[in-house]
mmCIF file of C-alpha atoms in Angstrom:
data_model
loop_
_atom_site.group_PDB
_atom_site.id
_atom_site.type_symbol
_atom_site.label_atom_id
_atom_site.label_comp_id
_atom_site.label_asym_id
_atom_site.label_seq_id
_atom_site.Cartn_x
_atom_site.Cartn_y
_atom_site.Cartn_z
ATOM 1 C CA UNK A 223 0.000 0.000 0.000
ATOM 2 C CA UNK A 224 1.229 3.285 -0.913
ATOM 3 C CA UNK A 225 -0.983 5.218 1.359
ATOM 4 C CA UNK A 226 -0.370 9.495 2.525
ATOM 5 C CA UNK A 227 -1.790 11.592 5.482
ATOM 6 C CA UNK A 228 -1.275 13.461 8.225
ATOM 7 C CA UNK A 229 -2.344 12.991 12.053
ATOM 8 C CA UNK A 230 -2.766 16.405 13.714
ATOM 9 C CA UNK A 231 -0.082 16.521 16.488
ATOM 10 C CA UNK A 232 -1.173 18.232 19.113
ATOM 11 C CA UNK A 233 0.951 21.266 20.794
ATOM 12 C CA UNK A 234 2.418 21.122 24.324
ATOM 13 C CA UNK A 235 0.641 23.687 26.277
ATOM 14 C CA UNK A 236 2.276 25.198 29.831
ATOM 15 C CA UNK A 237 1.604 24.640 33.605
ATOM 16 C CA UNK A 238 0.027 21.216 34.872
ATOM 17 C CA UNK A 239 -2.848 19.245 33.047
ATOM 18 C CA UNK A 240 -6.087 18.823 34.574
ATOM 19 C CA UNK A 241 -7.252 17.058 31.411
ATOM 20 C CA UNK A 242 -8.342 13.145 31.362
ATOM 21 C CA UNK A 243 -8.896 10.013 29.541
ATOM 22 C CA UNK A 244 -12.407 9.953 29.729
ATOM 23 C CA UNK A 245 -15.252 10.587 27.520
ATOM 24 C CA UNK A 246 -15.749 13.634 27.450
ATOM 25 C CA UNK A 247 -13.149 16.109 28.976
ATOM 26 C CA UNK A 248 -13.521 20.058 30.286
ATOM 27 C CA UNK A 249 -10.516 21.736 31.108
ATOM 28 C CA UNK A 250 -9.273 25.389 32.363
ATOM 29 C CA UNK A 251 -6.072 26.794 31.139
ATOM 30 C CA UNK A 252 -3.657 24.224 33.121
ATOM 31 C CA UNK A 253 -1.804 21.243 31.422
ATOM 32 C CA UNK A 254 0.046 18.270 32.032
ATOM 33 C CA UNK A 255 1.112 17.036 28.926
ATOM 34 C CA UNK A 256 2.379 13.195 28.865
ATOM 35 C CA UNK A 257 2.550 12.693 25.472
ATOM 36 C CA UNK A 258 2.972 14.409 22.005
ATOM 37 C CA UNK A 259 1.934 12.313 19.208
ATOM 38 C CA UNK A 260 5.298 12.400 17.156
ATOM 39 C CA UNK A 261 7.823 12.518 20.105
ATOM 40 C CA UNK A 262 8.987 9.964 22.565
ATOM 41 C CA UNK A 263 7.460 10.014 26.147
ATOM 42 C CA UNK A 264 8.614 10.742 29.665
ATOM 43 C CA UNK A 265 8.918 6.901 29.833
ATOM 44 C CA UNK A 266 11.338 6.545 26.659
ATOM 45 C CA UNK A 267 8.891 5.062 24.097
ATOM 46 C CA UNK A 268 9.453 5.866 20.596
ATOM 47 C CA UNK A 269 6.875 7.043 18.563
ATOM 48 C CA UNK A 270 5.708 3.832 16.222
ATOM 49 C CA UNK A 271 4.044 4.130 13.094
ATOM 50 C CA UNK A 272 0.327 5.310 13.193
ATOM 51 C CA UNK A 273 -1.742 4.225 11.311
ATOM 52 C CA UNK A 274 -3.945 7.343 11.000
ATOM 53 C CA UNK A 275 -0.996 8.718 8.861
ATOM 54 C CA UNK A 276 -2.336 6.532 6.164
ATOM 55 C CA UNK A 277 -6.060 7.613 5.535
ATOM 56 C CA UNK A 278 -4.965 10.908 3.920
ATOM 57 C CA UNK A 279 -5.654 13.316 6.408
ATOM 58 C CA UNK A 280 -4.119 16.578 5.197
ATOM 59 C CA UNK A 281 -3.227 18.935 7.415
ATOM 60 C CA UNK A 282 -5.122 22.120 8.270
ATOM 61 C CA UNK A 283 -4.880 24.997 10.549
ATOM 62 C CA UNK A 284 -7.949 23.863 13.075
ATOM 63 C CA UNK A 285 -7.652 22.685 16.151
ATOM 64 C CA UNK A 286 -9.973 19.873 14.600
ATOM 65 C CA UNK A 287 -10.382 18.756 11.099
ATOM 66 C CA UNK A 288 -12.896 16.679 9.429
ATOM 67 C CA UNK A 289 -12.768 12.866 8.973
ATOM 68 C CA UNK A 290 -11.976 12.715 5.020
ATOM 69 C CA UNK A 291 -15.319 11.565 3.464
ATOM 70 C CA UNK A 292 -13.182 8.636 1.568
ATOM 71 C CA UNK A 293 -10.066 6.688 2.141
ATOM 72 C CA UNK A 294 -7.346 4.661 0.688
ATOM 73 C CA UNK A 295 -7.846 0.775 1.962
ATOM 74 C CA UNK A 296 -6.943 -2.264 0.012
ATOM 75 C CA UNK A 297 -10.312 -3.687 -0.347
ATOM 76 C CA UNK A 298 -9.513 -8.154 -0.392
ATOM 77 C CA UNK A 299 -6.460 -6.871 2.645
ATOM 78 C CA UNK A 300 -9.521 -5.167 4.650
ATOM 79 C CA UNK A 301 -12.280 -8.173 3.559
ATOM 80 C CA UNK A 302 -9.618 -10.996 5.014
ATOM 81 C CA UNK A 303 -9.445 -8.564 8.386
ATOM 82 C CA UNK A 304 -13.170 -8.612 8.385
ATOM 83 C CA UNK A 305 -13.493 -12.184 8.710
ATOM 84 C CA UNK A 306 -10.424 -12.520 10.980
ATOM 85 C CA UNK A 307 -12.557 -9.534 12.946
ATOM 86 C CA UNK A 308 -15.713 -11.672 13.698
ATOM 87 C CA UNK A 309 -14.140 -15.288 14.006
ATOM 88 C CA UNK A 310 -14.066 -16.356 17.982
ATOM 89 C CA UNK A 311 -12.118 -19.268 17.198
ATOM 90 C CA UNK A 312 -9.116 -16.737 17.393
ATOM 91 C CA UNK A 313 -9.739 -17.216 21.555
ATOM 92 C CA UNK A 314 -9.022 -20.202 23.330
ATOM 93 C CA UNK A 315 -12.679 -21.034 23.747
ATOM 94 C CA UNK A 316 -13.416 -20.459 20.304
ATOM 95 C CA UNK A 317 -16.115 -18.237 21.632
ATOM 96 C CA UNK A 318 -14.650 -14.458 21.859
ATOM 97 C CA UNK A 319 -14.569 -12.935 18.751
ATOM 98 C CA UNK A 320 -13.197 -9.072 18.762
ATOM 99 C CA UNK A 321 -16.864 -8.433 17.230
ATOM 100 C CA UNK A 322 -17.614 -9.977 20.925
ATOM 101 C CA UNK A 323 -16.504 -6.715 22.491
ATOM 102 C CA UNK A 324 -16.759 -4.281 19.499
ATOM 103 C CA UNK A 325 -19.939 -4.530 17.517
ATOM 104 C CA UNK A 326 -19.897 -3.957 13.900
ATOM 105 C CA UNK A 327 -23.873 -3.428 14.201
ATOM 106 C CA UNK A 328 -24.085 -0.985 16.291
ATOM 107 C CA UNK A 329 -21.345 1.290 17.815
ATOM 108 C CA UNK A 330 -17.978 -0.017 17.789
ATOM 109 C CA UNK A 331 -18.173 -1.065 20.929
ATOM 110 C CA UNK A 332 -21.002 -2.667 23.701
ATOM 111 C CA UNK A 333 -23.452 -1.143 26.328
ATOM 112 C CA UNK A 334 -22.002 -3.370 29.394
ATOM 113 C CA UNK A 335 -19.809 -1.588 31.696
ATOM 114 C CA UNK A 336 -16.697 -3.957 31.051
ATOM 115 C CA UNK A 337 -16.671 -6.871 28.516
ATOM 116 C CA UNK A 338 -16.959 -10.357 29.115
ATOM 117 C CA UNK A 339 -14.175 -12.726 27.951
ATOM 118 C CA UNK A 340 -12.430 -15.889 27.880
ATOM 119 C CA UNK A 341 -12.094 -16.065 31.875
ATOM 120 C CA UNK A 342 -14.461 -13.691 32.931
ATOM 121 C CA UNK A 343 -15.285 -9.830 32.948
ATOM 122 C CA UNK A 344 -12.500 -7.474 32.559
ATOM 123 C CA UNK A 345 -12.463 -4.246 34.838
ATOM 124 C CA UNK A 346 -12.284 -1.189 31.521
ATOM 125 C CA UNK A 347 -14.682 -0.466 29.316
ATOM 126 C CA UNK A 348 -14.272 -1.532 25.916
ATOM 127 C CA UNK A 349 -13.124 1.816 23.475
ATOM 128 C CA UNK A 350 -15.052 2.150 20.478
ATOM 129 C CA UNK A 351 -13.386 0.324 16.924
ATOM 130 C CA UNK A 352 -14.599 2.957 14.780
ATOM 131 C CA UNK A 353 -12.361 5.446 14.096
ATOM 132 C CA UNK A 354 -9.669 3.910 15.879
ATOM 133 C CA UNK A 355 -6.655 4.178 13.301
ATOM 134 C CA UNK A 356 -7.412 8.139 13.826
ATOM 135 C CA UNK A 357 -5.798 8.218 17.174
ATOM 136 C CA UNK A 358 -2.325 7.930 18.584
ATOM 137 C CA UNK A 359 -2.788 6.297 21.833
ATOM 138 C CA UNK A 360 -4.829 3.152 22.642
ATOM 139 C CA UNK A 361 -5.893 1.101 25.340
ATOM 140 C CA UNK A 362 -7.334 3.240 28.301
ATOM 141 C CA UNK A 363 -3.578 3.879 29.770
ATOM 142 C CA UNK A 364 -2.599 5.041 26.784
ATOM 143 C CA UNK A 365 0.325 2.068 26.448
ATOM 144 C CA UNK A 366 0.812 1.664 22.937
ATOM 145 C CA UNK A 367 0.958 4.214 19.707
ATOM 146 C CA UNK A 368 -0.401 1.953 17.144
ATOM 147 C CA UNK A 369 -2.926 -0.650 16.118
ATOM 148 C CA UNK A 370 -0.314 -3.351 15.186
ATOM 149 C CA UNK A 371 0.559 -3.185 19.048
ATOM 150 C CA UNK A 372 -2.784 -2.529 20.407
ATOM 151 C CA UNK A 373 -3.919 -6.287 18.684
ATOM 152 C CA UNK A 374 -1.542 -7.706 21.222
ATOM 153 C CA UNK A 375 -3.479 -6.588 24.545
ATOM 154 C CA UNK A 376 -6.369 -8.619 23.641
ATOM 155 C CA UNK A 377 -5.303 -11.619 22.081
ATOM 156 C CA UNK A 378 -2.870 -12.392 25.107
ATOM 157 C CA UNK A 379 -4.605 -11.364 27.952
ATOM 158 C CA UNK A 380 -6.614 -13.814 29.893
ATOM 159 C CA UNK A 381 -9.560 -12.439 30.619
ATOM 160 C CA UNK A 382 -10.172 -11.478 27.020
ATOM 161 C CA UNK A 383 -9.097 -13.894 24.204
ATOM 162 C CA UNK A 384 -6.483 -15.681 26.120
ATOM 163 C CA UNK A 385 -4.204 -16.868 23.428
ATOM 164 C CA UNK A 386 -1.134 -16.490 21.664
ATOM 165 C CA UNK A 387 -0.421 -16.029 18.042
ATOM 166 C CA UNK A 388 1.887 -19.321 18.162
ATOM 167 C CA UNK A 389 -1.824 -21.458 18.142
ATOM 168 C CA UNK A 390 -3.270 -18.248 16.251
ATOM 169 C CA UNK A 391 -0.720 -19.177 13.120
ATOM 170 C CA UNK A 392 -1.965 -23.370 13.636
ATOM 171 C CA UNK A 393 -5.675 -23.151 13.081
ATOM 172 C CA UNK A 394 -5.351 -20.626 10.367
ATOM 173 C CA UNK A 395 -2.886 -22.834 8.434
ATOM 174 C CA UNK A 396 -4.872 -25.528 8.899
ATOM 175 C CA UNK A 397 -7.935 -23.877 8.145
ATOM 176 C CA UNK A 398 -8.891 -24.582 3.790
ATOM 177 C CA UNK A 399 -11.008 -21.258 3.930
ATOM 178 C CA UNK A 400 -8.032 -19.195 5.155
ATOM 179 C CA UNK A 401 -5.462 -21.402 3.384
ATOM 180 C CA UNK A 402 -6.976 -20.278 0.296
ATOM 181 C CA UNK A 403 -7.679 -16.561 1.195
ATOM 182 C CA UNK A 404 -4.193 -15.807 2.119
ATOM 183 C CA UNK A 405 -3.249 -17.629 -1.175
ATOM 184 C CA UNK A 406 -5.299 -15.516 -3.234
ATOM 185 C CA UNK A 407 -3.779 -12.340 -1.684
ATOM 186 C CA UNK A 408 -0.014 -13.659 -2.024
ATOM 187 C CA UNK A 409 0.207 -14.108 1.631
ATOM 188 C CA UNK A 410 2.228 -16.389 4.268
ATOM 189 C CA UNK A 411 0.194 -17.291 6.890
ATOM 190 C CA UNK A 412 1.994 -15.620 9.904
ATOM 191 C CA UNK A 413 1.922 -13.404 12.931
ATOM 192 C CA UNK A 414 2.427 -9.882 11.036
ATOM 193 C CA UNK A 415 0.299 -10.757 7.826
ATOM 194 C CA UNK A 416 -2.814 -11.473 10.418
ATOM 195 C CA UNK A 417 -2.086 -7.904 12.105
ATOM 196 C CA UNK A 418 -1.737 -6.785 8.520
ATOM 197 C CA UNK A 419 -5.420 -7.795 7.581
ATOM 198 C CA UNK A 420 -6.990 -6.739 10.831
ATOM 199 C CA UNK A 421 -5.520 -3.095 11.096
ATOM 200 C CA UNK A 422 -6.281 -3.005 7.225
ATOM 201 C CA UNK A 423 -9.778 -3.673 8.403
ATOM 202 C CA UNK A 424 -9.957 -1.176 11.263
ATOM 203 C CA UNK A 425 -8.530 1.166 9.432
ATOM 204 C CA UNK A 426 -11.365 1.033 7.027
ATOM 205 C CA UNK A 427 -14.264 2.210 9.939
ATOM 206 C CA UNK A 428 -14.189 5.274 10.215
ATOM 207 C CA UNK A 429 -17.316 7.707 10.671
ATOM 208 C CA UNK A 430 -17.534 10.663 8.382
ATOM 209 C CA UNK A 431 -19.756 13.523 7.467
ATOM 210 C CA UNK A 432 -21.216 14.436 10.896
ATOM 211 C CA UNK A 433 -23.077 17.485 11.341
ATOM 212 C CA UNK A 434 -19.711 19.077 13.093
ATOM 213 C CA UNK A 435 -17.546 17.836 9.838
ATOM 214 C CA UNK A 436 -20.230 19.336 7.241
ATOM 215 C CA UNK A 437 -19.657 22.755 9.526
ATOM 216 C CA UNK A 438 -16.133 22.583 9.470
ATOM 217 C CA UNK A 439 -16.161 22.717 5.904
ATOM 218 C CA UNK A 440 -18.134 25.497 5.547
ATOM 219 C CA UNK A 441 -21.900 24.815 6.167
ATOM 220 C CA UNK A 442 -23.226 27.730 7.920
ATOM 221 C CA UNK A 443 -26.279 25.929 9.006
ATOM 222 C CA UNK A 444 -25.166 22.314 9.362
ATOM 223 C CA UNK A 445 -25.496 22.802 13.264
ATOM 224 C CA UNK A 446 -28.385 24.062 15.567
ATOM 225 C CA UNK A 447 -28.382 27.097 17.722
ATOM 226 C CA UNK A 448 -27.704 25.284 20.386
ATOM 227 C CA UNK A 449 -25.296 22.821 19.290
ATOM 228 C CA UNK A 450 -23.276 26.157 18.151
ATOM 229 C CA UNK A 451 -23.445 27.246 21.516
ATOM 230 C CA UNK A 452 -22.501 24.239 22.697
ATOM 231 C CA UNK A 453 -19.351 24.565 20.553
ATOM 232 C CA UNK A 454 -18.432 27.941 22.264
ATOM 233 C CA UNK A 455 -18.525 26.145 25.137
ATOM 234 C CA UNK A 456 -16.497 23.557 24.211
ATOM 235 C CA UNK A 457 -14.051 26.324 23.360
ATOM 236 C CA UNK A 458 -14.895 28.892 26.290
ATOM 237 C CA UNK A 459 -14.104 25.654 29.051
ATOM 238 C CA UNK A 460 -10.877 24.668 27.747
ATOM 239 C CA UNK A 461 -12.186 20.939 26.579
ATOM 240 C CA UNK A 462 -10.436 21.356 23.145
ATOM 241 C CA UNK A 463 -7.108 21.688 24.618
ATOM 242 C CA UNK A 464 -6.807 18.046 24.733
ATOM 243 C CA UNK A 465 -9.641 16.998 22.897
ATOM 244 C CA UNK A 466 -8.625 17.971 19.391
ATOM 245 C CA UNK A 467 -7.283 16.727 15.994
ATOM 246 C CA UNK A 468 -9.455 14.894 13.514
ATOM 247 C CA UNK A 469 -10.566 12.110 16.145
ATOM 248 C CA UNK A 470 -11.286 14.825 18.776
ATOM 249 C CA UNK A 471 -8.855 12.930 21.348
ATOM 250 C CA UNK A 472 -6.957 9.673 20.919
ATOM 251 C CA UNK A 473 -3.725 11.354 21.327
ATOM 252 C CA UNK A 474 -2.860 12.175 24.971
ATOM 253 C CA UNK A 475 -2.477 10.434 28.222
ATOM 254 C CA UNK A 476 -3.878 12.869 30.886
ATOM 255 C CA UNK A 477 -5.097 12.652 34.793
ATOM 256 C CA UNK A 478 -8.286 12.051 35.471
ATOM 257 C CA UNK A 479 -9.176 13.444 39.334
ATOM 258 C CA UNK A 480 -7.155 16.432 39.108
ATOM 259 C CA UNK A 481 -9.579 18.223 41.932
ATOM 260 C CA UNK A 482 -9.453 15.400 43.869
ATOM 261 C CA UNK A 483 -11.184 11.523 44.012
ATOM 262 C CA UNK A 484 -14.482 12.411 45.162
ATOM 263 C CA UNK A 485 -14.826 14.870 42.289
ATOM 264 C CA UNK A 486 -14.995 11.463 39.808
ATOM 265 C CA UNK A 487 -18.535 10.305 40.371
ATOM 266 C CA UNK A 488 -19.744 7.794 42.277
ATOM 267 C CA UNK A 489 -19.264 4.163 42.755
ATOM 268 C CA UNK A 490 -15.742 5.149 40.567
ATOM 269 C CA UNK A 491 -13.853 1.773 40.421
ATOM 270 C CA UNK A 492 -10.301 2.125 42.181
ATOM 271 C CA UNK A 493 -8.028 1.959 38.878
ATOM 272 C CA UNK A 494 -4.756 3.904 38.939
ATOM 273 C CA UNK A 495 -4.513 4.050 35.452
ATOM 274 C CA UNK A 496 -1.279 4.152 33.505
ATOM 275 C CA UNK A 497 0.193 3.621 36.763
ATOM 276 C CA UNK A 498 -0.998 -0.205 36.576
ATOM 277 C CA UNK A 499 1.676 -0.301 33.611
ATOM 278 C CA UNK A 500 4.831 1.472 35.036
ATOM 279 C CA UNK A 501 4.231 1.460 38.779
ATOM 280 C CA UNK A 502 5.643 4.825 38.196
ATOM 281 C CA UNK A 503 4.206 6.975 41.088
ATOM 282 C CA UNK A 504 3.425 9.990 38.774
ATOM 283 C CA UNK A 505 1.675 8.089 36.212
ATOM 284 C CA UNK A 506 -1.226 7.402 38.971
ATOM 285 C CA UNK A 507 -4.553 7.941 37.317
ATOM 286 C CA UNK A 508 -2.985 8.697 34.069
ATOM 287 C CA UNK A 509 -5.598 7.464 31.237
ATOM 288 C CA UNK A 510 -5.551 8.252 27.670
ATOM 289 C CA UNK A 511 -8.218 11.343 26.125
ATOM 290 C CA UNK A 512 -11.024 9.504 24.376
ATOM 291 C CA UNK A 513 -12.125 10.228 20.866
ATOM 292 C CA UNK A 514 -15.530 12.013 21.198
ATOM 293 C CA UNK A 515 -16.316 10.798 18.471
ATOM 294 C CA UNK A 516 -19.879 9.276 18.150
ATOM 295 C CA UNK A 517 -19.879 9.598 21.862
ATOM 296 C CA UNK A 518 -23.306 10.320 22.377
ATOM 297 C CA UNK A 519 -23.682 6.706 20.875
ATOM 298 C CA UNK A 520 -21.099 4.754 23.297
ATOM 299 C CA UNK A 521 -22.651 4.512 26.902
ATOM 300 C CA UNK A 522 -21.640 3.734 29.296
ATOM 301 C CA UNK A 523 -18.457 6.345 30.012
ATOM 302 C CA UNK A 524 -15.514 6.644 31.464
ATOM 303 C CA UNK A 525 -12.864 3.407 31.813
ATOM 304 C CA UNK A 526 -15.159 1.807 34.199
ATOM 305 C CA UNK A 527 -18.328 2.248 32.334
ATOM 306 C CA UNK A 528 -20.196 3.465 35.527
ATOM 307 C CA UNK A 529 -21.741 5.917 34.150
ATOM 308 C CA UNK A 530 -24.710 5.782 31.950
ATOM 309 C CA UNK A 531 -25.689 9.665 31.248
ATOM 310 C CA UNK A 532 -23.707 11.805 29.374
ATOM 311 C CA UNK A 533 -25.071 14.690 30.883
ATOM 312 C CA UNK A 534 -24.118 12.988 33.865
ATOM 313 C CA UNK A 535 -20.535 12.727 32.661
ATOM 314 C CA UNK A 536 -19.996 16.169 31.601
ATOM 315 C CA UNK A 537 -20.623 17.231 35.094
ATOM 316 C CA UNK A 538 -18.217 14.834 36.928
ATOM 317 C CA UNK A 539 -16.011 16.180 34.366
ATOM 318 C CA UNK A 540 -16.858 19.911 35.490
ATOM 319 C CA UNK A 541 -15.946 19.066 39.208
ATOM 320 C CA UNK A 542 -13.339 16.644 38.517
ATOM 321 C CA UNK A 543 -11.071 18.717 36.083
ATOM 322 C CA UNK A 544 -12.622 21.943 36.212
ATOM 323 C CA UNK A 545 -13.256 22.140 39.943
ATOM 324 C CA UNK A 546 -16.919 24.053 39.314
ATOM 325 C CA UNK A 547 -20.341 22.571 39.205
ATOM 326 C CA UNK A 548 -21.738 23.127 35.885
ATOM 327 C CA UNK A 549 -24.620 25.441 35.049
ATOM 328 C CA UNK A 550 -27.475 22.846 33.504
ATOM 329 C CA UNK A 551 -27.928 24.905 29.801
ATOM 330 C CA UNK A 552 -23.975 24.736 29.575
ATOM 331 C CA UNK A 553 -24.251 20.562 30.173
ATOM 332 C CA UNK A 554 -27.094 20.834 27.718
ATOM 333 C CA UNK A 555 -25.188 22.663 25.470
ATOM 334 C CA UNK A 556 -21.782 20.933 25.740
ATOM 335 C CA UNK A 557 -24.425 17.841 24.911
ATOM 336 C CA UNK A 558 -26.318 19.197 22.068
ATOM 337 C CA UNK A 559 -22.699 20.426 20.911
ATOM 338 C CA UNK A 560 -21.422 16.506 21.111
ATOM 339 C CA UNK A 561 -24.371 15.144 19.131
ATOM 340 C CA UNK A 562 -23.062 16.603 16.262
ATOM 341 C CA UNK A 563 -20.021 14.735 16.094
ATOM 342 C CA UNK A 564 -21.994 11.446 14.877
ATOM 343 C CA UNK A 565 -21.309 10.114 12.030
ATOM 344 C CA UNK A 566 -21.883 7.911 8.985
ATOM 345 C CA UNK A 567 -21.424 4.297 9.932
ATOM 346 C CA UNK A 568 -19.004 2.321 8.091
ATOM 347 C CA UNK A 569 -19.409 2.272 4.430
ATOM 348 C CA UNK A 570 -17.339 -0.896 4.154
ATOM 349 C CA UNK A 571 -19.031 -2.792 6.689
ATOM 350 C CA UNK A 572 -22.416 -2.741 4.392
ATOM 351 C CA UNK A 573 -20.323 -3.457 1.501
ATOM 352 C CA UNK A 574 -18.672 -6.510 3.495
ATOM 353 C CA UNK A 575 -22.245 -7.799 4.464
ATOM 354 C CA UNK A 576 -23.840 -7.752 0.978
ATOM 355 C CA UNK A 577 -20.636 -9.593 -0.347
ATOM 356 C CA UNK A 578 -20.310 -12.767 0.390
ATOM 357 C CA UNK A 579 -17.058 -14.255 1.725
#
């Protein structure tokens, strides 16, 4: 694939960061900044390849830019990630698919709090798939910088599809169906040609032409009264200091609590975050921004999934980062405002479904 673009990088602002990994994040003019898509971190990591520098995202002088309304995929790559996507013999009960977790039918992702795997129910939520090659951090610490690493977390952990890519490699060699569809592509059956198909795939879901990206390029009236106000808002609070760049987040690892822990909500599950990684003391409660993309469709929020309102959320996010309780029309706004950033489902997941494998 010979494939151009351009993910937005986001700038280092001064002071200490007060923004989060959650859904939906409001934010004063304080920052923290962990990580700068581009650059290596505080903890050494270089900066991998991102995928979301393939779909031909040019750059732009806004803070946020529009997903492009088409995209560069190879088409039989993406179709063999597809069925790779939705096959639960790839777990070691034959039972969890990664459609398990991340519906293609609805949302990217599932209404439980936490997912259900191989050995049980996990303790995050499960991140929207769509529009996931658009950001530049994954997993809700933020570990990794690209999908081609992110494919490892669930395939090897045991609560999810508790296997290894050792017995992955066996029953897709012996497999006729796959034997022949890696033939027909020119492929060895192996470990990177697998991760090849399914970021291929993923790469391939993204949302565009929401009412937000029909505004951005130039329709005056694409968004309501409100949902402009909302914008302002969004603006006015500081939230697009770390929620920016075409996926609206995905690209920084921020602390969620920064007023302190009973700012977060209640019933908040005791995760420390990035901190479960590096045992780092100041990486406690470090969790990546989330897209807000199609957020409004992706209850429950926040890495523990306990809570169902998005309303709800923006207000644990107005005491929790902001240190102020919200006034009800600016929720409502900030709401209305985050509406708009729904998309078009996946054109090449009704194009997969009417073609038969």
């Amino acid at each position: 694939m010979n494939k151009k673009g351009w993910l937005i990088a986001i700038s280092t602002m001064s002071g200490i960061a007060i923004c989060v990994s959650v859904a939906i994040t409001l934010l004063p003019g304080k920052d923290h900044t962990h990580e700068i898509p581009g650059h290596a971190d505080h903890h050494g990591e270089s900066a991998h390849h991102n995928h979301a520098h393939d779909l031909n995202i040019e750059p732009t002088r806004e803070v946020i830019s529009p997903i492009p309304d088409s995209i560069e995929i190879d088409k039989p790559l993406a179709k063999l990630g597809w069925i790779l996507f939705k096959d639960p013999k790839l777990s070691s009960n034959n039972r969890v698919s990664c459609e398990t977790c991340h519906s293609l039918t609805t949302n990217g992702a599932e209404p439980h709090a936490t997912s259900t795997g191989v050995r049980g129910t996990g303790t995050r939520n499960s991140l929207t798939v769509f529009n996931a090659a658009l950001n530049y951090r994954f997993f809700w610490d933020g570990r990794v910088n690209n999908l081609h690493e992110q494919i490892d977390g669930p395939i090897h952990n045991s609560l999810e599809m508790n296997s290894n890519w050792r017995t992955i490699e066996k029953y897709i060699s012996e497999s006729p169906r796959y034997s022949t569809l890696f033939s027909q592509l020119n492929l060895e059956i192996s470990e990177q040609s697998i991760k090849s198909a399914l970021v291929e795939f993923m790469s391939a879901l993204v949302t565009p032409n929401s009412a937000f990206d029909q505004y951005l390029k130039g329709d005056a009236q694409a968004l309501t009264q409100q949902q402009l106000r909302g914008w302002e808002a969004f603006q006015a609070q500081g939230c697009i200091r770390c929620h920016r760049g075409t996926n609206v987040g995905g690209g920084m690892v921020m602390r969620f609590g920064f007023f302190g822990e009973h700012t977060k909500g209640e019933e908040r599950t005791i995760d420390t975050g990035r901190y479960l990684v590096t045992s780092r003391p100041e990486d406690m409660f470090l969790f990546r921004v989330a897209s807000l993309r199609n957020v409004v469709d992706t209850p429950p929020y926040f890495h523990d999934g306990n809570t169902q309102s998005l309303e709800e959320a923006i207000r644990i996010m107005g005491r929790s980062q902001l240190g102020v309780t919200l006034a009800d029309n600016t929720v409502n706004d900030i709401s209305a405002f985050l509406s708009s950033l729904s998309g078009e489902r996946p054109a090449i997941l009704e194009e997969f479904s009417n073609d038969p494998y």
